[in-house]
Amino acid sequence: MNADKKVAFYTLGCKLNFSETSTIARSFVNEGFERVNFEEKADVYVINTCSVTDNADKRFKTIVRSALKKNDDAFLIAVGCYAQLKPEELASVDGVDLVLGATEKFNVTSYINDLTKNQVGEVHSCEISDADFYVGSYSIGDRTRAFLKVQDGCDYKCTYCTIPLARGISRSDTLENVLKNAKEISEKGIKEIVLTGVNIGDYGKGEFGNKKHEHTFLELVQALDKVDGIHRLRISSIEPNLLKDETIDFVANSETFVPHFHIPLQSGSDDLLKKMKRRYLRKVYTNRVTKIKEVMPNACIGVDVIVGFPGETDEHFLETYNYLNDMDISYLHVFTYSERPNTEAVLMECVVPKNVRAKRSKMLRGLSAKKRRAFYESQIGNTLTVLFESENKEGYIHGFTENYVKVKTPWNPELVNTLHKVTLTNIDEDGLVRFDFVKESVELS
């Protein structure tokens, strides 16, 4: 029925959104649509939205305008977190035809019998309490790595966060299904899988649609380690209180799991961690980093941190800055606090002025650059394995080592999606690392 119809996708936000976009895209292809790039003319444009920052909300309108420039008759669909939180707001944007909430986004093709543009955007959204079932997904395509979703939703009540409102309760894929998806990915010749979810350390909860579960995150990691054909497994963001010593030890001894952790801190001040309703204090975070470095001295550790949370004084900020400066970490993801409706933090006093937030953010971004440089320098002379990416970037091919050092070498199409042993030699002026192949390194099987 949809022969010759074209669909294009734009994804805002996190790796989880990318994996879900891929699953939604496959459902369109199964209905006879041809998937094209968002830059091309299409009959349907699907925008997968994010609600984590103000910026993502504003970008939505720009993306809608750019789609309509390519085809002003195109049918425009909004899905994702912002579509769940503010469906009416998105539906009122000129040109938007359909807005689908958290439970409907995976059934999008059943809502589009007719691609005639609507006068007003049609909304199908649910009470977030209905988002209690699990849809597994993974993303593949132009990448040398795949994002494999293992968990969705969150039971935590962090005072700045809308994700529980947008994605519902914590729930997990069955172990059987995760392993099936991992096997499918490996059979497509993809070398690296990144595990993703909203709160992946909570894996297991909700495996049966209730709070009962048979499996833990450690058991998930142990089972995936045995899947044939996967060269690399990477754990994306995991809460410090849920990253257990047993998991760290297992990764240290695994041939497949790589020595790279991304662990949200949010603040180096215990006062602020309590106000944020995080489930750990600074000491727990310190213990995690110490443990990782003890068993994996070359591990890469990334950190999420929020600046400008209500009540963050100069002293609090310096506490965070100095703590991170002293820690053996590799890079930061810095988020400038932005007020989100229906969160506890939006009602808190002692609001930090926007210009102060911006200044603090700039300081931490500077610290991140310094930390990344120091980490890269510490790896010079080491022999590591690089997985090469598929893009030609100004005459160079880029790749990542297992511990997430970004390298470059002159473009060679034969290197795409191959793994090679290399010795890191020096840091280029653009901050990326150059290397020598080890003994005319052949691709590692």
XYZ file of C-alpha atoms in Angstrom, residues 75-258:
184
model
C 2.980 14.207 7.031
C 4.803 15.134 10.244
C 4.821 12.889 13.309
C 6.268 13.668 16.759
C 7.098 10.823 19.167
C 9.307 10.479 22.250
C 9.672 12.047 25.670
C 8.544 15.577 24.883
C 5.581 14.173 22.950
C 4.545 12.356 26.140
C 5.046 15.345 28.459
C 3.631 18.155 26.293
C 1.578 16.552 23.506
C -0.780 19.526 23.036
C 2.141 21.925 22.768
C 3.758 19.884 19.984
C 0.427 19.345 18.224
C -0.036 23.126 18.062
C 3.227 23.626 16.137
C 2.419 24.551 12.522
C 2.693 21.549 10.217
C 2.621 18.799 12.878
C -0.032 16.186 12.009
C 0.308 13.493 14.659
C 1.714 13.310 18.202
C 2.178 9.897 19.835
C 2.910 9.317 23.518
C 4.997 6.685 25.275
C 2.776 3.659 24.621
C 1.776 4.511 21.049
C 5.098 5.334 19.424
C 5.883 1.717 18.536
C 2.499 1.349 16.790
C 2.956 4.458 14.696
C 2.189 2.752 11.381
C -1.307 1.810 12.569
C -2.122 5.534 12.956
C -1.314 6.540 9.392
C -3.902 5.044 7.073
C -4.230 8.415 5.419
C -1.287 10.770 4.861
C -3.445 13.843 4.187
C -2.257 16.737 6.333
C -4.406 17.554 9.371
C -5.712 21.041 10.110
C -4.697 20.508 13.735
C -2.209 17.969 15.064
C -3.916 14.785 16.279
C -2.805 13.574 19.732
C -2.722 9.983 20.968
C -1.080 9.945 24.356
C -1.600 7.865 27.464
C -1.474 8.337 31.186
C 2.167 7.589 31.941
C 1.009 4.899 34.388
C -0.096 2.923 31.293
C 3.508 2.791 30.060
C 4.172 -0.407 31.934
C 4.975 -2.795 29.095
C 8.361 -3.244 27.503
C 9.310 -2.882 23.844
C 12.803 -4.096 23.007
C 14.834 -2.254 20.405
C 18.255 -1.781 18.939
C 19.773 0.567 16.390
C 21.889 -0.430 13.450
C 22.483 1.001 10.006
C 25.302 3.344 9.182
C 27.188 2.539 12.349
C 29.980 0.178 13.259
C 28.312 -0.151 16.641
C 24.754 -0.837 17.711
C 22.825 0.522 20.691
C 20.948 -2.313 22.370
C 18.112 -1.295 24.682
C 17.830 -3.551 27.746
C 15.713 -1.436 30.117
C 13.248 1.477 30.059
C 11.703 3.891 32.578
C 12.923 4.848 36.054
C 11.662 4.489 39.630
C 14.017 7.139 40.997
C 12.602 10.513 42.009
C 15.504 12.876 41.269
C 14.130 16.363 41.858
C 15.331 17.844 38.525
C 14.247 15.050 36.200
C 11.163 14.514 34.016
C 12.181 11.118 32.645
C 9.914 9.086 34.990
C 7.016 11.319 33.795
C 8.015 10.773 30.155
C 8.930 7.087 30.210
C 7.110 5.546 33.168
C 8.223 2.935 35.693
C 11.426 0.920 35.525
C 10.994 -2.221 33.444
C 13.310 -4.586 31.641
C 13.555 -6.766 28.594
C 13.657 -10.511 29.227
C 17.148 -11.943 29.243
C 16.117 -14.284 26.432
C 15.087 -11.363 24.199
C 18.215 -9.312 24.941
C 20.370 -12.298 23.953
C 18.281 -12.858 20.793
C 18.739 -9.192 19.785
C 22.475 -9.337 20.553
C 22.812 -12.403 18.334
C 20.894 -10.684 15.497
C 23.238 -7.694 15.755
C 26.378 -9.845 15.690
C 25.090 -11.735 12.637
C 24.885 -8.419 10.758
C 28.658 -8.012 11.100
C 28.479 -5.216 13.677
C 31.521 -5.338 15.923
C 30.410 -3.372 18.979
C 27.249 -3.287 21.090
C 26.527 -0.476 23.541
C 24.021 -1.447 26.266
C 21.498 1.303 26.797
C 18.428 2.132 28.892
C 17.167 4.860 31.223
C 18.616 3.235 34.345
C 20.416 0.124 33.131
C 21.854 -0.845 36.504
C 18.234 -1.473 37.548
C 18.046 -4.217 34.893
C 15.867 -7.168 35.862
C 13.135 -5.165 37.539
C 9.862 -5.513 35.667
C 10.973 -8.508 33.622
C 7.477 -9.944 34.058
C 5.603 -6.618 33.930
C 5.736 -6.412 37.736
C 8.481 -5.865 40.289
C 9.427 -9.549 40.329
C 12.571 -10.508 38.520
C 14.852 -13.427 37.989
C 17.899 -11.598 36.735
C 20.266 -8.851 37.840
C 22.473 -6.509 35.820
C 25.489 -8.682 36.645
C 23.718 -11.761 35.261
C 22.840 -9.819 32.100
C 26.497 -8.879 31.644
C 27.633 -12.474 32.266
C 25.125 -13.868 29.739
C 26.013 -11.329 27.020
C 29.696 -12.093 27.471
C 28.987 -15.598 26.151
C 27.224 -14.541 22.910
C 29.301 -15.645 19.922
C 30.408 -13.147 17.321
C 30.366 -9.975 19.421
C 33.805 -8.387 19.579
C 33.038 -5.572 21.984
C 30.398 -4.795 24.592
C 30.239 -1.347 26.189
C 28.133 -0.351 29.197
C 26.600 3.106 28.753
C 25.663 5.340 31.684
C 25.160 3.454 34.978
C 24.272 4.856 38.412
C 27.139 4.657 40.954
C 24.940 2.956 43.559
C 24.018 0.224 41.049
C 27.527 -0.409 39.698
C 28.640 -3.216 41.983
C 32.182 -4.436 42.650
C 31.255 -7.839 41.158
C 30.331 -6.169 37.848
C 33.573 -4.137 37.818
C 35.604 -7.311 38.505
C 33.739 -9.189 35.777
C 34.404 -6.440 33.197
C 38.086 -6.368 34.214
C 38.424 -10.072 33.346
C 36.159 -10.126 30.290
C 37.510 -10.459 26.756
C 34.442 -8.698 25.351
C 33.396 -5.962 27.809
C 35.609 -2.909 27.372
